[in-house]
Amino acid sequence: MSETESKQTAVKQARRAKDNDTLDYSLAAAALWRFKWLILILLVAGAAISVLYNRKQFVPKYKSSATFTVGTQSSVSSGGLDEYTFYYVIGTTTKLSQSFPSVLSSQILQDKIREDMGISYLPVTLSVEAVPDSNLFTMTAEGTDPQMVYDVLLSAIRQMPDAAKHVVGNIRLNPISMPQGAPTSCFNKPDHVKNALGGAAVGLVIGLAWVLAYAWLRKTIRSKEDIRNRLNMDTMGVIPAVIFKKYKTEIDRSVLITNERVSSRFKEAVRVFRNTLTNRLKDTDKVVLLTSTAPGEGKSTIVGNLALTLTDIGKKVLIIDADLRKPSINEEFGVENELLDVVTTGDAYSITLVPDLNVPVLTFNTQKRRYWDIMNADYLHPLIRSLRDQYDYILIDTPPCGLISDTLVIAEEADAALYVILQDTIRLSRIRNSLANLASSDVKILGCVLNGVSVDGSAYGRYNSYGYYNYGRYGYGSRYGERRKNAKDPDSGTAQAPEVKD
């Protein structure tokens, strides 16, 4: 495959790479840990709301029951009087158990009860239950007024024989167990424990649904596998987050391998990244561009540390701070501009040497030329070409290519490019669009550097890892934002780490 075809393939991969449609279980687990307090709050809130709601909606109900047998007319006595005796005839018993519910709900019985009690409507519910294979029945009245429940039950027992006469014939109710008065306690007392558990379950479901939705919808880069599967790119380095402990006195908080307070894990990761990079570069590849999607992804931090590690192995390195809108390399090294030793001065640039680090940095003087004069191929390309033979490597710190096009002008003169991604911060679609723009410049993209990786594998709890800063507006003549404790991806609306001095 030719070099042109490879570049075209890179553009297509950056534009057409598809998400895995499966749920990212590692992200779901991390989100579950992150939102554990939210889930706990939903549990407690659900339990409390359920208890309060059921208490507010609670209406006490009372129940009164009577048990009796039913006698049917069987014969006429010698004296001519009707006798009601019980004959255990299964057919008759079955007919009674089937007919009594319809008698209770009939308009005839209800009219008789209302007439008997002198009321206009029946505020009580009546039901009857038969003991199988017997003529034993239990009639129950339920309602909100205990006295009314008791009175309606007695009236129903009195009126039942007359109302049932046309359905099952002449009957007589023989009481077995009768209520002694109106019920004194309701039967539907709320079970607060059950209500609380039910509400807590609803809160748990809502919390878990939120976690699953978050894991399903959040599309960011969190691992080397994400870079390979979602971006079709190689991972050149994985740089861990740096967390400084709190001290009462002022300490060196520069995120550099020269800082003794920086962890050995970080230093080793930068050296591994350096070795991977030098092995991938050809002998003729000297100019390496580093960029990112948005400000605050640690690009300048990586440029500075990469330069230091290359110097450690005897390489002559030049850093070009091409981020004219927010130059920060010297700030990254923790020195003031007036303390730098000037090595070379041009019409719109100067090369200074960082004290004690032996790293030259080229910065541009925008007071002598306007931004667009410097970021012009006619000026920039001859300058970079003139510096090629003087250094083993030239590292160019560029503006985020997801915001402005300056990087594309610089990329035309670069031999290779590295793309810095801050873990779990920038939306995947933005990263893809920026990579597609970078690939369209025909620069060789070596791969990505995953930065700010949490030691425990999650992307959370790392927001104080660097001395982060936030850009106000990223444009010509803009005033940069003040330092913030937290920053947000303006497009996704999701929380991200406060920005690195980038």
PDB file of N, CA, C and O in Angstrom, residues 414-470:
ATOM      1  N   ALA A 414       5.656  18.700   9.586  1.00  0.00           N
ATOM      2  CA  ALA A 414       6.019  17.690  10.576  1.00  0.00           C
ATOM      3  C   ALA A 414       6.223  16.339   9.914  1.00  0.00           C
ATOM      4  O   ALA A 414       5.578  16.006   8.919  1.00  0.00           O
ATOM      5  N   ASP A 415       7.129  15.548  10.486  1.00  0.00           N
ATOM      6  CA  ASP A 415       7.363  14.186  10.000  1.00  0.00           C
ATOM      7  C   ASP A 415       6.380  13.195  10.607  1.00  0.00           C
ATOM      8  O   ASP A 415       6.090  12.160  10.009  1.00  0.00           O
ATOM      9  N   ALA A 416       5.916  13.486  11.793  1.00  0.00           N
ATOM     10  CA  ALA A 416       4.993  12.582  12.477  1.00  0.00           C
ATOM     11  C   ALA A 416       4.185  13.378  13.496  1.00  0.00           C
ATOM     12  O   ALA A 416       4.569  14.482  13.883  1.00  0.00           O
ATOM     13  N   ALA A 417       3.081  12.788  13.898  1.00  0.00           N
ATOM     14  CA  ALA A 417       2.204  13.452  14.869  1.00  0.00           C
ATOM     15  C   ALA A 417       1.783  12.470  15.945  1.00  0.00           C
ATOM     16  O   ALA A 417       1.606  11.269  15.696  1.00  0.00           O
ATOM     17  N   LEU A 418       1.640  12.986  17.160  1.00  0.00           N
ATOM     18  CA  LEU A 418       1.107  12.232  18.289  1.00  0.00           C
ATOM     19  C   LEU A 418      -0.156  12.930  18.777  1.00  0.00           C
ATOM     20  O   LEU A 418      -0.202  14.162  18.832  1.00  0.00           O
ATOM     21  N   TYR A 419      -1.141  12.128  19.140  1.00  0.00           N
ATOM     22  CA  TYR A 419      -2.418  12.692  19.558  1.00  0.00           C
ATOM     23  C   TYR A 419      -2.634  12.381  21.033  1.00  0.00           C
ATOM     24  O   TYR A 419      -2.687  11.219  21.442  1.00  0.00           O
ATOM     25  N   VAL A 420      -2.740  13.423  21.857  1.00  0.00           N
ATOM     26  CA  VAL A 420      -2.885  13.277  23.304  1.00  0.00           C
ATOM     27  C   VAL A 420      -4.366  13.266  23.658  1.00  0.00           C
ATOM     28  O   VAL A 420      -5.134  14.126  23.221  1.00  0.00           O
ATOM     29  N   ILE A 421      -4.755  12.278  24.460  1.00  0.00           N
ATOM     30  CA  ILE A 421      -6.145  12.138  24.893  1.00  0.00           C
ATOM     31  C   ILE A 421      -6.172  12.022  26.410  1.00  0.00           C
ATOM     32  O   ILE A 421      -5.517  11.139  26.983  1.00  0.00           O
ATOM     33  N   LEU A 422      -6.882  12.913  27.059  1.00  0.00           N
ATOM     34  CA  LEU A 422      -7.055  12.820  28.510  1.00  0.00           C
ATOM     35  C   LEU A 422      -8.165  11.819  28.811  1.00  0.00           C
ATOM     36  O   LEU A 422      -9.265  11.911  28.283  1.00  0.00           O
ATOM     37  N   GLN A 423      -7.869  10.861  29.641  1.00  0.00           N
ATOM     38  CA  GLN A 423      -8.773   9.745  29.893  1.00  0.00           C
ATOM     39  C   GLN A 423     -10.172  10.198  30.317  1.00  0.00           C
ATOM     40  O   GLN A 423     -10.338  11.028  31.206  1.00  0.00           O
ATOM     41  N   ASP A 424     -11.173   9.646  29.634  1.00  0.00           N
ATOM     42  CA  ASP A 424     -12.577   9.804  30.021  1.00  0.00           C
ATOM     43  C   ASP A 424     -12.987  11.266  30.185  1.00  0.00           C
ATOM     44  O   ASP A 424     -13.600  11.649  31.167  1.00  0.00           O
ATOM     45  N   THR A 425     -12.638  12.086  29.203  1.00  0.00           N
ATOM     46  CA  THR A 425     -12.914  13.519  29.315  1.00  0.00           C
ATOM     47  C   THR A 425     -13.653  14.068  28.113  1.00  0.00           C
ATOM     48  O   THR A 425     -14.712  14.670  28.256  1.00  0.00           O
ATOM     49  N   ILE A 426     -13.111  13.868  26.924  1.00  0.00           N
ATOM     50  CA  ILE A 426     -13.661  14.463  25.710  1.00  0.00           C
ATOM     51  C   ILE A 426     -14.546  13.452  24.998  1.00  0.00           C
ATOM     52  O   ILE A 426     -14.211  12.269  24.910  1.00  0.00           O
ATOM     53  N   ARG A 427     -15.642  13.937  24.482  1.00  0.00           N
ATOM     54  CA  ARG A 427     -16.586  13.076  23.786  1.00  0.00           C
ATOM     55  C   ARG A 427     -15.941  12.430  22.568  1.00  0.00           C
ATOM     56  O   ARG A 427     -15.168  13.052  21.840  1.00  0.00           O
ATOM     57  N   LEU A 428     -16.265  11.170  22.336  1.00  0.00           N
ATOM     58  CA  LEU A 428     -15.645  10.384  21.277  1.00  0.00           C
ATOM     59  C   LEU A 428     -15.840  11.012  19.903  1.00  0.00           C
ATOM     60  O   LEU A 428     -14.917  11.013  19.074  1.00  0.00           O
ATOM     61  N   SER A 429     -17.016  11.550  19.637  1.00  0.00           N
ATOM     62  CA  SER A 429     -17.277  12.140  18.322  1.00  0.00           C
ATOM     63  C   SER A 429     -16.344  13.317  18.053  1.00  0.00           C
ATOM     64  O   SER A 429     -15.887  13.517  16.920  1.00  0.00           O
ATOM     65  N   ARG A 430     -16.029  14.107  19.082  1.00  0.00           N
ATOM     66  CA  ARG A 430     -15.103  15.235  18.907  1.00  0.00           C
ATOM     67  C   ARG A 430     -13.698  14.748  18.610  1.00  0.00           C
ATOM     68  O   ARG A 430     -12.983  15.321  17.782  1.00  0.00           O
ATOM     69  N   ILE A 431     -13.284  13.695  19.293  1.00  0.00           N
ATOM     70  CA  ILE A 431     -11.952  13.148  19.044  1.00  0.00           C
ATOM     71  C   ILE A 431     -11.852  12.633  17.616  1.00  0.00           C
ATOM     72  O   ILE A 431     -10.859  12.876  16.914  1.00  0.00           O
ATOM     73  N   ARG A 432     -12.875  11.941  17.167  1.00  0.00           N
ATOM     74  CA  ARG A 432     -12.858  11.409  15.796  1.00  0.00           C
ATOM     75  C   ARG A 432     -12.802  12.522  14.756  1.00  0.00           C
ATOM     76  O   ARG A 432     -12.049  12.438  13.782  1.00  0.00           O
ATOM     77  N   ASN A 433     -13.582  13.557  14.967  1.00  0.00           N
ATOM     78  CA  ASN A 433     -13.580  14.669  14.009  1.00  0.00           C
ATOM     79  C   ASN A 433     -12.204  15.342  13.963  1.00  0.00           C
ATOM     80  O   ASN A 433     -11.709  15.704  12.892  1.00  0.00           O
ATOM     81  N   SER A 434     -11.597  15.523  15.140  1.00  0.00           N
ATOM     82  CA  SER A 434     -10.285  16.166  15.190  1.00  0.00           C
ATOM     83  C   SER A 434      -9.222  15.295  14.529  1.00  0.00           C
ATOM     84  O   SER A 434      -8.349  15.785  13.809  1.00  0.00           O
ATOM     85  N   LEU A 435      -9.288  13.991  14.770  1.00  0.00           N
ATOM     86  CA  LEU A 435      -8.337  13.080  14.137  1.00  0.00           C
ATOM     87  C   LEU A 435      -8.504  13.078  12.625  1.00  0.00           C
ATOM     88  O   LEU A 435      -7.525  13.006  11.871  1.00  0.00           O
ATOM     89  N   ALA A 436      -9.748  13.146  12.182  1.00  0.00           N
ATOM     90  CA  ALA A 436     -10.002  13.195  10.738  1.00  0.00           C
ATOM     91  C   ALA A 436      -9.412  14.463  10.133  1.00  0.00           C
ATOM     92  O   ALA A 436      -8.819  14.428   9.044  1.00  0.00           O
ATOM     93  N   ASN A 437      -9.553  15.586  10.824  1.00  0.00           N
ATOM     94  CA  ASN A 437      -8.970  16.838  10.337  1.00  0.00           C
ATOM     95  C   ASN A 437      -7.445  16.745  10.284  1.00  0.00           C
ATOM     96  O   ASN A 437      -6.811  17.193   9.319  1.00  0.00           O
ATOM     97  N   LEU A 438      -6.856  16.153  11.330  1.00  0.00           N
ATOM     98  CA  LEU A 438      -5.400  16.020  11.362  1.00  0.00           C
ATOM     99  C   LEU A 438      -4.916  15.093  10.248  1.00  0.00           C
ATOM    100  O   LEU A 438      -3.908  15.362   9.588  1.00  0.00           O
ATOM    101  N   ALA A 439      -5.648  13.992  10.044  1.00  0.00           N
ATOM    102  CA  ALA A 439      -5.251  13.044   9.007  1.00  0.00           C
ATOM    103  C   ALA A 439      -5.353  13.649   7.614  1.00  0.00           C
ATOM    104  O   ALA A 439      -4.601  13.288   6.703  1.00  0.00           O
ATOM    105  N   SER A 440      -6.252  14.589   7.438  1.00  0.00           N
ATOM    106  CA  SER A 440      -6.415  15.218   6.132  1.00  0.00           C
ATOM    107  C   SER A 440      -5.226  16.093   5.746  1.00  0.00           C
ATOM    108  O   SER A 440      -5.083  16.484   4.593  1.00  0.00           O
ATOM    109  N   SER A 441      -4.352  16.406   6.713  1.00  0.00           N
ATOM    110  CA  SER A 441      -3.177  17.230   6.421  1.00  0.00           C
ATOM    111  C   SER A 441      -2.022  16.410   5.864  1.00  0.00           C
ATOM    112  O   SER A 441      -0.949  16.951   5.595  1.00  0.00           O
ATOM    113  N   ASP A 442      -2.226  15.081   5.740  1.00  0.00           N
ATOM    114  CA  ASP A 442      -1.215  14.163   5.202  1.00  0.00           C
ATOM    115  C   ASP A 442      -0.052  13.921   6.146  1.00  0.00           C
ATOM    116  O   ASP A 442       0.958  13.338   5.740  1.00  0.00           O
ATOM    117  N   VAL A 443      -0.159  14.345   7.404  1.00  0.00           N
ATOM    118  CA  VAL A 443       0.888  14.040   8.360  1.00  0.00           C
ATOM    119  C   VAL A 443       0.745  12.585   8.804  1.00  0.00           C
ATOM    120  O   VAL A 443      -0.366  12.043   8.869  1.00  0.00           O
ATOM    121  N   LYS A 444       1.857  11.954   9.099  1.00  0.00           N
ATOM    122  CA  LYS A 444       1.837  10.566   9.567  1.00  0.00           C
ATOM    123  C   LYS A 444       1.494  10.547  11.058  1.00  0.00           C
ATOM    124  O   LYS A 444       2.278  11.013  11.888  1.00  0.00           O
ATOM    125  N   ILE A 445       0.326  10.003  11.391  1.00  0.00           N
ATOM    126  CA  ILE A 445      -0.100   9.942  12.794  1.00  0.00           C
ATOM    127  C   ILE A 445       0.407   8.623  13.382  1.00  0.00           C
ATOM    128  O   ILE A 445      -0.061   7.544  13.012  1.00  0.00           O
ATOM    129  N   LEU A 446       1.373   8.715  14.279  1.00  0.00           N
ATOM    130  CA  LEU A 446       1.952   7.515  14.869  1.00  0.00           C
ATOM    131  C   LEU A 446       0.974   6.803  15.790  1.00  0.00           C
ATOM    132  O   LEU A 446       0.958   5.579  15.868  1.00  0.00           O
ATOM    133  N   GLY A 447       0.180   7.563  16.529  1.00  0.00           N
ATOM    134  CA  GLY A 447      -0.756   6.967  17.461  1.00  0.00           C
ATOM    135  C   GLY A 447      -1.174   7.960  18.527  1.00  0.00           C
ATOM    136  O   GLY A 447      -0.936   9.172  18.404  1.00  0.00           O
ATOM    137  N   CYS A 448      -1.760   7.436  19.570  1.00  0.00           N
ATOM    138  CA  CYS A 448      -2.310   8.276  20.640  1.00  0.00           C
ATOM    139  C   CYS A 448      -1.546   8.055  21.942  1.00  0.00           C
ATOM    140  O   CYS A 448      -0.984   6.984  22.181  1.00  0.00           O
ATOM    141  N   VAL A 449      -1.570   9.078  22.771  1.00  0.00           N
ATOM    142  CA  VAL A 449      -1.016   9.002  24.122  1.00  0.00           C
ATOM    143  C   VAL A 449      -2.177   9.199  25.089  1.00  0.00           C
ATOM    144  O   VAL A 449      -2.814  10.252  25.096  1.00  0.00           O
ATOM    145  N   LEU A 450      -2.469   8.172  25.874  1.00  0.00           N
ATOM    146  CA  LEU A 450      -3.559   8.256  26.846  1.00  0.00           C
ATOM    147  C   LEU A 450      -3.014   8.860  28.128  1.00  0.00           C
ATOM    148  O   LEU A 450      -2.145   8.274  28.784  1.00  0.00           O
ATOM    149  N   ASN A 451      -3.510  10.001  28.490  1.00  0.00           N
ATOM    150  CA  ASN A 451      -2.948  10.775  29.603  1.00  0.00           C
ATOM    151  C   ASN A 451      -3.901  10.822  30.791  1.00  0.00           C
ATOM    152  O   ASN A 451      -5.109  10.663  30.641  1.00  0.00           O
ATOM    153  N   GLY A 452      -3.326  11.056  31.973  1.00  0.00           N
ATOM    154  CA  GLY A 452      -4.134  11.225  33.182  1.00  0.00           C
ATOM    155  C   GLY A 452      -4.866   9.973  33.600  1.00  0.00           C
ATOM    156  O   GLY A 452      -5.959  10.048  34.167  1.00  0.00           O
ATOM    157  N   VAL A 453      -4.259   8.807  33.353  1.00  0.00           N
ATOM    158  CA  VAL A 453      -4.928   7.544  33.664  1.00  0.00           C
ATOM    159  C   VAL A 453      -4.899   7.303  35.160  1.00  0.00           C
ATOM    160  O   VAL A 453      -3.844   7.365  35.794  1.00  0.00           O
ATOM    161  N   SER A 454      -6.056   7.031  35.714  1.00  0.00           N
ATOM    162  CA  SER A 454      -6.151   6.784  37.152  1.00  0.00           C
ATOM    163  C   SER A 454      -5.457   5.477  37.490  1.00  0.00           C
ATOM    164  O   SER A 454      -5.554   4.487  36.770  1.00  0.00           O
ATOM    165  N   VAL A 455      -4.759   5.464  38.616  1.00  0.00           N
ATOM    166  CA  VAL A 455      -3.983   4.296  39.017  1.00  0.00           C
ATOM    167  C   VAL A 455      -4.873   3.105  39.286  1.00  0.00           C
ATOM    168  O   VAL A 455      -4.538   1.965  38.980  1.00  0.00           O
ATOM    169  N   ASP A 456      -6.084   3.354  39.842  1.00  0.00           N
ATOM    170  CA  ASP A 456      -6.974   2.249  40.187  1.00  0.00           C
ATOM    171  C   ASP A 456      -7.808   1.778  39.013  1.00  0.00           C
ATOM    172  O   ASP A 456      -8.671   0.920  39.157  1.00  0.00           O
ATOM    173  N   GLY A 457      -7.586   2.343  37.823  1.00  0.00           N
ATOM    174  CA  GLY A 457      -8.281   1.882  36.638  1.00  0.00           C
ATOM    175  C   GLY A 457      -9.509   2.674  36.304  1.00  0.00           C
ATOM    176  O   GLY A 457     -10.040   2.576  35.210  1.00  0.00           O
ATOM    177  N   SER A 458     -10.002   3.460  37.229  1.00  0.00           N
ATOM    178  CA  SER A 458     -11.168   4.285  36.933  1.00  0.00           C
ATOM    179  C   SER A 458     -10.705   5.662  36.527  1.00  0.00           C
ATOM    180  O   SER A 458      -9.572   6.052  36.742  1.00  0.00           O
ATOM    181  N   ALA A 459     -11.645   6.413  35.960  1.00  0.00           N
ATOM    182  CA  ALA A 459     -11.287   7.752  35.480  1.00  0.00           C
ATOM    183  C   ALA A 459     -11.705   8.824  36.458  1.00  0.00           C
ATOM    184  O   ALA A 459     -11.699   9.986  36.145  1.00  0.00           O
ATOM    185  N   TYR A 460     -12.085   8.419  37.659  1.00  0.00           N
ATOM    186  CA  TYR A 460     -12.654   9.386  38.577  1.00  0.00           C
ATOM    187  C   TYR A 460     -11.703   9.645  39.727  1.00  0.00           C
ATOM    188  O   TYR A 460     -10.833   8.862  40.049  1.00  0.00           O
ATOM    189  N   GLY A 461     -11.901  10.768  40.371  1.00  0.00           N
ATOM    190  CA  GLY A 461     -11.083  11.115  41.514  1.00  0.00           C
ATOM    191  C   GLY A 461      -9.709  11.623  41.126  1.00  0.00           C
ATOM    192  O   GLY A 461      -8.798  11.614  41.933  1.00  0.00           O
ATOM    193  N   ARG A 462      -9.535  12.070  39.890  1.00  0.00           N
ATOM    194  CA  ARG A 462      -8.222  12.516  39.460  1.00  0.00           C
ATOM    195  C   ARG A 462      -8.214  13.988  39.103  1.00  0.00           C
ATOM    196  O   ARG A 462      -7.323  14.478  38.450  1.00  0.00           O
ATOM    197  N   TYR A 463      -9.240  14.711  39.507  1.00  0.00           N
ATOM    198  CA  TYR A 463      -9.396  16.070  39.033  1.00  0.00           C
ATOM    199  C   TYR A 463      -8.413  17.055  39.646  1.00  0.00           C
ATOM    200  O   TYR A 463      -8.325  18.172  39.238  1.00  0.00           O
ATOM    201  N   ASN A 464      -7.660  16.616  40.643  1.00  0.00           N
ATOM    202  CA  ASN A 464      -6.637  17.485  41.194  1.00  0.00           C
ATOM    203  C   ASN A 464      -5.248  16.945  40.884  1.00  0.00           C
ATOM    204  O   ASN A 464      -4.288  17.221  41.573  1.00  0.00           O
ATOM    205  N   SER A 465      -5.160  16.130  39.824  1.00  0.00           N
ATOM    206  CA  SER A 465      -3.899  15.481  39.518  1.00  0.00           C
ATOM    207  C   SER A 465      -2.846  16.471  39.074  1.00  0.00           C
ATOM    208  O   SER A 465      -1.682  16.342  39.405  1.00  0.00           O
ATOM    209  N   TYR A 466      -3.209  17.433  38.254  1.00  0.00           N
ATOM    210  CA  TYR A 466      -2.257  18.409  37.754  1.00  0.00           C
ATOM    211  C   TYR A 466      -2.650  19.795  38.250  1.00  0.00           C
ATOM    212  O   TYR A 466      -3.701  20.004  38.809  1.00  0.00           O
ATOM    213  N   GLY A 467      -1.779  20.733  37.955  1.00  0.00           N
ATOM    214  CA  GLY A 467      -2.141  22.122  38.201  1.00  0.00           C
ATOM    215  C   GLY A 467      -2.995  22.582  37.042  1.00  0.00           C
ATOM    216  O   GLY A 467      -2.520  23.290  36.165  1.00  0.00           O
ATOM    217  N   TYR A 468      -4.243  22.164  37.014  1.00  0.00           N
ATOM    218  CA  TYR A 468      -5.091  22.392  35.856  1.00  0.00           C
ATOM    219  C   TYR A 468      -5.533  23.853  35.730  1.00  0.00           C
ATOM    220  O   TYR A 468      -5.783  24.527  36.705  1.00  0.00           O
ATOM    221  N   TYR A 469      -5.676  24.282  34.491  1.00  0.00           N
ATOM    222  CA  TYR A 469      -6.202  25.600  34.184  1.00  0.00           C
ATOM    223  C   TYR A 469      -7.294  25.456  33.152  1.00  0.00           C
ATOM    224  O   TYR A 469      -7.385  24.453  32.464  1.00  0.00           O
ATOM    225  N   ASN A 470      -8.073  26.473  33.022  1.00  0.00           N
ATOM    226  CA  ASN A 470      -9.165  26.433  32.053  1.00  0.00           C
ATOM    227  C   ASN A 470      -9.045  27.581  31.065  1.00  0.00           C
ATOM    228  O   ASN A 470      -8.735  28.695  31.439  1.00  0.00           O
TER     229      ASN A 470
END
